[in-house]
Structures are given as C-alpha cells and as structure tokens.
Coordinates of N, CA and C in Angstrom, one line a residue:
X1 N -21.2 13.7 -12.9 CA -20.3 13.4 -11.8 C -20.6 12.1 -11.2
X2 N -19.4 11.7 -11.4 CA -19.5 10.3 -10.3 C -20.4 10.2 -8.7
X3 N -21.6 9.1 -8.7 CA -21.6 9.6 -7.5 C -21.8 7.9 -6.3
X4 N -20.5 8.0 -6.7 CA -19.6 6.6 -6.4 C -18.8 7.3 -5.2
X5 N -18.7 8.9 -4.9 CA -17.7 9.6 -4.0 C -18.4 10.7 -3.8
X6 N -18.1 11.3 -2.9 CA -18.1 12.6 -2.5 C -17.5 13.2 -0.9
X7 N -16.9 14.2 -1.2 CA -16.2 14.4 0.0 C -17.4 15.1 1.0
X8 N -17.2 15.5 2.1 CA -17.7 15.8 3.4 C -17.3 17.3 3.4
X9 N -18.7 17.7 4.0 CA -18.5 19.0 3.9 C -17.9 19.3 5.6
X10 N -17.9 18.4 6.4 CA -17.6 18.6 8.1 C -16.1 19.0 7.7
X11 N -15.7 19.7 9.4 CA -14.4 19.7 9.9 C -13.7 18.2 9.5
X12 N -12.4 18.5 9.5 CA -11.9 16.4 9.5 C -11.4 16.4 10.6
X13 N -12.0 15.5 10.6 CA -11.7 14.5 12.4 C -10.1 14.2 12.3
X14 N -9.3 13.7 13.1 CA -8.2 13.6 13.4 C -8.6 11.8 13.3
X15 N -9.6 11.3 13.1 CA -9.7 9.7 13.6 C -11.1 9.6 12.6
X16 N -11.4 8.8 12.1 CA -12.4 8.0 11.9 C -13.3 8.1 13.1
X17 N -13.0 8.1 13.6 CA -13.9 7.9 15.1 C -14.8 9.6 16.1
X18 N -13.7 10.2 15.3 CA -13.9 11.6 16.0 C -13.4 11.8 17.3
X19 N -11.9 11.2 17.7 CA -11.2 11.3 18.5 C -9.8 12.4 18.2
X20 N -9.2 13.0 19.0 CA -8.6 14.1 18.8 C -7.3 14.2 18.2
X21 N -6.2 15.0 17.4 CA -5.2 14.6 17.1 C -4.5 15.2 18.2
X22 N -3.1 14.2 18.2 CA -2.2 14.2 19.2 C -0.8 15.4 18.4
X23 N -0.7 15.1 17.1 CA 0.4 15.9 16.6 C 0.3 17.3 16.6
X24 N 0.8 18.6 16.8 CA 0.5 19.6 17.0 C 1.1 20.6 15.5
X25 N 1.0 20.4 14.7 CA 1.3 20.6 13.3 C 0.2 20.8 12.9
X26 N 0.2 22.2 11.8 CA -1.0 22.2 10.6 C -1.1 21.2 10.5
X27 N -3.1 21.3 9.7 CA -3.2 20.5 9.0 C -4.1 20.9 7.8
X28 N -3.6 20.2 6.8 CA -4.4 20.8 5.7 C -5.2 19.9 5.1
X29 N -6.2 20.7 4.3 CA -7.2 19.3 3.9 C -6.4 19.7 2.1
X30 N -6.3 18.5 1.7 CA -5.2 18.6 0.5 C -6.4 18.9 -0.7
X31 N -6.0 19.1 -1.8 CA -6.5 19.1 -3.2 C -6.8 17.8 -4.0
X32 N -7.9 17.2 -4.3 CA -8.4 16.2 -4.9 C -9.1 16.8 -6.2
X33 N -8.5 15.3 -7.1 CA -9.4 15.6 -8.3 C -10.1 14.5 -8.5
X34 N -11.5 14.3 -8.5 CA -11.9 13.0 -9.1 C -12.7 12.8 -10.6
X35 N -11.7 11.8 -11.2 CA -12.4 11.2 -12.6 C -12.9 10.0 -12.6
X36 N -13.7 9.6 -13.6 CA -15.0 8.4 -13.7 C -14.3 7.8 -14.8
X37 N -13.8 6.5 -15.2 CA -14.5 6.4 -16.3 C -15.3 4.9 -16.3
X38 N -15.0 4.2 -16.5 CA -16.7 3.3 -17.2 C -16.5 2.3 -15.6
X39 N -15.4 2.1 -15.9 CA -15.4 0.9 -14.6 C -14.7 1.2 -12.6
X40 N -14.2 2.3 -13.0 CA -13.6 3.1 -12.4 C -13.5 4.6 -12.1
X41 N -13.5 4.8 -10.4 CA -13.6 6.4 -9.9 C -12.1 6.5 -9.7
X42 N -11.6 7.2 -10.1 CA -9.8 7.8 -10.0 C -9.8 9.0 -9.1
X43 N -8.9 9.0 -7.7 CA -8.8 10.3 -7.3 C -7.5 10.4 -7.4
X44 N -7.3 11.5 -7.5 CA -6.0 11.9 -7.4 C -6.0 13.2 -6.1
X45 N -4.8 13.2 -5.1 CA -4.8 13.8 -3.8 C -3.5 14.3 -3.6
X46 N -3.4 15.7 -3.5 CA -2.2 16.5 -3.8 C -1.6 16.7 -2.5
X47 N -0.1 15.7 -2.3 CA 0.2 16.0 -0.5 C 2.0 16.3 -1.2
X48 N 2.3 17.1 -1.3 CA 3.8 17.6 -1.7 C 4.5 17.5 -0.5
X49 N 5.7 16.5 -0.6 CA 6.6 16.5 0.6 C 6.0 15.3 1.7
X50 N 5.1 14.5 1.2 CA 4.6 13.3 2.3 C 5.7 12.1 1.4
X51 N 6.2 11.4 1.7 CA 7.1 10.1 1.5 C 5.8 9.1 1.6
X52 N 6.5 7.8 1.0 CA 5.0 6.3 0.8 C 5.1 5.7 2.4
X53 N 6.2 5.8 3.2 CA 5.7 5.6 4.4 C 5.1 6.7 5.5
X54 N 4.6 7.9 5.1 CA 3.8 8.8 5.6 C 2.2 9.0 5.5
X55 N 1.9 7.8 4.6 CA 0.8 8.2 4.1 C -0.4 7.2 4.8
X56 N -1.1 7.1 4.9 CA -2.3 6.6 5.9 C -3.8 6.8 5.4
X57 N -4.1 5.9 4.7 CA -5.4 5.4 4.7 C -6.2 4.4 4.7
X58 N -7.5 4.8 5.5 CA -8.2 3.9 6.1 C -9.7 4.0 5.8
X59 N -10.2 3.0 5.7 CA -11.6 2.6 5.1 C -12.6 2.3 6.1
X60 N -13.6 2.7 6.4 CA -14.0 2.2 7.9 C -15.3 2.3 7.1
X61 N -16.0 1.3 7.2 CA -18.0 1.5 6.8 C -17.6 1.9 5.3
X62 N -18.1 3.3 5.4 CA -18.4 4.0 4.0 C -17.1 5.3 3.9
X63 N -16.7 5.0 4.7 CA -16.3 6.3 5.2 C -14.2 6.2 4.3
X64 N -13.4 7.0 4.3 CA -12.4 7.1 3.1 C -11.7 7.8 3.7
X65 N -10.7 7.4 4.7 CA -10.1 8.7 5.2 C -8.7 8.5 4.5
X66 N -8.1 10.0 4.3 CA -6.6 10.0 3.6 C -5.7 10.9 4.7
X67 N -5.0 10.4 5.1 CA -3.4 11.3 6.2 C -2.5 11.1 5.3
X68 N -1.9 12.5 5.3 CA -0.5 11.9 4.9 C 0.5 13.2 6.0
X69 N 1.8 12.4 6.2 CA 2.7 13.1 7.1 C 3.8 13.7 6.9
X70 N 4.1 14.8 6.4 CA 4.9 15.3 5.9 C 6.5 15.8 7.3
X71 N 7.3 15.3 6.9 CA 8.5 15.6 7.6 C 9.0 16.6 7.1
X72 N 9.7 17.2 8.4 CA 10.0 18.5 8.6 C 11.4 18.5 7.3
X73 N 11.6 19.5 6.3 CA 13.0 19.1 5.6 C 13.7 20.5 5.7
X74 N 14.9 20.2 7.2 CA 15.8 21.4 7.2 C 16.1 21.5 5.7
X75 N 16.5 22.8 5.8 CA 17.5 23.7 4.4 C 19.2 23.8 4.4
X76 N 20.1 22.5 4.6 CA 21.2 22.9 5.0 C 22.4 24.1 4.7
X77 N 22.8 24.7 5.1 CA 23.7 25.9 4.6 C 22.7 27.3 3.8
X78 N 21.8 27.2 4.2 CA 20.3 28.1 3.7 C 19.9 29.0 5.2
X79 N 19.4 30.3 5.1 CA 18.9 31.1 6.0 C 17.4 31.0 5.3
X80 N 16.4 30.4 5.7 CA 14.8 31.1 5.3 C 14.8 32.4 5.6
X81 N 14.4 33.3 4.7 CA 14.2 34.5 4.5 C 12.4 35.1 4.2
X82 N 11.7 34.3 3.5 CA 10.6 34.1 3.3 C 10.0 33.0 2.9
X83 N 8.8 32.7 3.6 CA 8.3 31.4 3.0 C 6.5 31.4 2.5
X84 N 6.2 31.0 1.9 CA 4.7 31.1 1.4 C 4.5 29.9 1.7
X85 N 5.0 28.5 1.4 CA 4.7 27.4 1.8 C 5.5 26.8 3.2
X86 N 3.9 26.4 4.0 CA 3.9 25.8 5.6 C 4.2 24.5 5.1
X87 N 5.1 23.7 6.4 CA 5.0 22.4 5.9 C 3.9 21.5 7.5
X88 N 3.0 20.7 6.7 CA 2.4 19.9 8.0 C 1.8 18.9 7.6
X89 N 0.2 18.5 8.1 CA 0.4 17.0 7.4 C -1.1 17.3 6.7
X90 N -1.6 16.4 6.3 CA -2.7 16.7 5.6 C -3.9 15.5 6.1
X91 N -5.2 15.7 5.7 CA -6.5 15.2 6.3 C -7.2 15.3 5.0
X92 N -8.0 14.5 4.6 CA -9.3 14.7 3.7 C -10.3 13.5 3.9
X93 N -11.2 13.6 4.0 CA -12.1 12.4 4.2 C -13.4 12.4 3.2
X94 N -13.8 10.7 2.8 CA -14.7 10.6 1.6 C -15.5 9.7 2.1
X95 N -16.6 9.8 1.5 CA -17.5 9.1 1.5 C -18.0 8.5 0.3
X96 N -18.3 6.9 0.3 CA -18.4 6.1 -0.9 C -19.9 5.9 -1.0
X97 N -20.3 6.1 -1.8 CA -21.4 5.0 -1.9 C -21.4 3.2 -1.9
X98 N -22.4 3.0 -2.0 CA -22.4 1.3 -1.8 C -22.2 1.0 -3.3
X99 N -22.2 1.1 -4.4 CA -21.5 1.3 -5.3 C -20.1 0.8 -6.1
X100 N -19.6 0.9 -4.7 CA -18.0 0.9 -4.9 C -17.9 -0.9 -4.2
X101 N -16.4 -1.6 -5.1 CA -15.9 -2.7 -4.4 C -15.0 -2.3 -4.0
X102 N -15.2 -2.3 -2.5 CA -14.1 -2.2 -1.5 C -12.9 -2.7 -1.5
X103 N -13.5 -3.8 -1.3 CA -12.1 -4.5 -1.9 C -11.2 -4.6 -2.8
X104 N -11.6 -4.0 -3.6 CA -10.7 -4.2 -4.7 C -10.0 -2.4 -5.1
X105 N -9.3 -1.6 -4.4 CA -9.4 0.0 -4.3 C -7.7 -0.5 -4.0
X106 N -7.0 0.5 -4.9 CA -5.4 0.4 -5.5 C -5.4 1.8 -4.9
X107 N -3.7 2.3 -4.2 CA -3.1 3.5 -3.9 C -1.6 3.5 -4.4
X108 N -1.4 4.4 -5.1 CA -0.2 4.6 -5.4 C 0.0 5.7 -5.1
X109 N 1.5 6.1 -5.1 CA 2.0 7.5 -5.5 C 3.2 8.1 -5.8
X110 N 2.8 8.8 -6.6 CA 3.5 9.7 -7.4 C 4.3 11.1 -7.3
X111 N 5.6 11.6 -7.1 CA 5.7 13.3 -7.0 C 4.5 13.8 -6.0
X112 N 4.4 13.6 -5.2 CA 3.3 14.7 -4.3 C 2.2 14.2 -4.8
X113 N 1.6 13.1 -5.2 CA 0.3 13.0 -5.6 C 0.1 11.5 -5.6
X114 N -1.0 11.1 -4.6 CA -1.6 10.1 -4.3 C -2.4 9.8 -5.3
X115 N -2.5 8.5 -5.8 CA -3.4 8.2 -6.6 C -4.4 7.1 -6.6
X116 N -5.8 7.1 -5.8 CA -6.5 6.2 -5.7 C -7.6 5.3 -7.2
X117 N -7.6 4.4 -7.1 CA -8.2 3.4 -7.7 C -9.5 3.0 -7.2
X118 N -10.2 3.4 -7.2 CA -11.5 2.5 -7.2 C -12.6 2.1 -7.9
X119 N -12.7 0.6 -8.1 CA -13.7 0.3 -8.8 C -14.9 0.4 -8.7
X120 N -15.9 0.5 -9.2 CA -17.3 0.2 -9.1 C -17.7 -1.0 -9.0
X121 N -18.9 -2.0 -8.2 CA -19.1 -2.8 -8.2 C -20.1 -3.3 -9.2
X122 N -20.0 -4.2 -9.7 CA -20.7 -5.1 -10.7 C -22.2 -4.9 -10.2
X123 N -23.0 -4.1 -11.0 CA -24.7 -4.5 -10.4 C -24.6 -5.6 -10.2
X124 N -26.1 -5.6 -9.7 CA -26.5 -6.7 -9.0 C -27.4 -7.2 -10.5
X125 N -26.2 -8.7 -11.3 CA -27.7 -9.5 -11.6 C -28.6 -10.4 -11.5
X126 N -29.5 -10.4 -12.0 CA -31.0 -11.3 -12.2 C -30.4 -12.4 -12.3
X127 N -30.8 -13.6 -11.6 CA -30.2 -15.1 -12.0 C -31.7 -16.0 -11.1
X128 N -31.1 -17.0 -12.4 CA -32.1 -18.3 -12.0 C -31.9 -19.1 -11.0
X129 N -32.9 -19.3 -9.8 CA -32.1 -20.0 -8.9 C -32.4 -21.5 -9.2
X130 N -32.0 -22.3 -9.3 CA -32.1 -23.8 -9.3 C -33.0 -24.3 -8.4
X131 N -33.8 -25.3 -8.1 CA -34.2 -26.2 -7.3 C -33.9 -27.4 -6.8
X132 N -33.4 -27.5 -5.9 CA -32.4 -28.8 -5.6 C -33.5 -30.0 -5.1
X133 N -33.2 -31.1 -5.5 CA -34.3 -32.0 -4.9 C -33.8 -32.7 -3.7
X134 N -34.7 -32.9 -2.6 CA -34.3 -33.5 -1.1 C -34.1 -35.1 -1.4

C-alpha cells in the first residue's frame, strides 16, 4: 500500500482549519479507492449527484481536503414514496506524505466519481556540486 496517502481517522472538520459548517445538510464521508502505480497514487472518490462546479478541493500543508455539494433534485410529476438514498454533501480528508509533488496533482470527474492524480516526487538525487572560483 501506498504510503504516499492515508486518510484520517478524526471526525471531518467542516474547514481545514477546524471551523464549523454553516450548511445544515448531511454530510457524508464518501467512498475512496486508492491505487499506486510506479509514478502515481490515483484516488478515486464516490460523490453521486455533486456537478464539477460543486466540488471543492483544497490542499493546505499536508493536509487533502475533498467537499463536494450536491443539489437538491426535485422529482417532477413524482410522489416520493420511499427512499434509501439521502441527498447532502460530502467531506473526506487526506493526508499526504512529503513524498508527493504537490504541484503537479490533476482532478477530474466522472458519473459520480472524482478522480485524483497524484504524482510522487522525484527522490532526492546525489549530485556534484561545482566550485566556482572568486
């Protein structure tokens, strides 16, 4: 297992910061999958019903936070009768190792499924340093 990621076992903060949320809607911590392979940690993050302008993530330090906002979608000419699925927004938060190039971390998405990119960073190599003369 990659250990380029790992999620947090805490409650999820509403903020990076551990300030409170304002929306009064579930929230759910969504379904992630993460894969490795040589140059790259891939997650994939299951928010069904969030749109690409709903979605919100932010990178602070080490820290990986994923929101996404799901809008309410009346049923027109439909009575709800029963429902098993709530609609609200979603929270999950990660933590990277030092490992990872920040900068360089892709988000797409897909049908209900966010799809992060991140690379690993290039070890660190051994190099000759020059001597410059004064």
């Amino acid at each position: 297992m990659a250990q380029e990621l790992k999620t947090t076992e805490r409650q999820v903060p509403s903020k990076v910061d551990g300030s409170e949320r304002t929306r009064s809607r579930a929230v759910f911590v969504p379904r992630a999958d993460i894969y490795e392979t040589q140059d790259n940690v891939v997650l994939l993050v299951d928010m069904p019903g969030v749109a690409s302008d709903g979605v919100d993530i932010t990178l602070e330090k080490r820290t990986l936070a994923i929101r996404g906002y799901a809008a309410d979608q009346p049923h027109e000419n439909y009575r709800q009768v029963y429902a098993e699925y709530a609609s609200g927004d979603y929270e999950r938060v990660f933590t990277l190792s030092e490992d990872i190039d920040r900068d360089g971390i892709e988000a797409s998405q897909k049908n209900g499924v966010l799809r992060l990119v991140i690379p690993k960073a290039a070890p660190a190599k051994a190099r000759k340093i020059q001597l410059k003369m004064a």
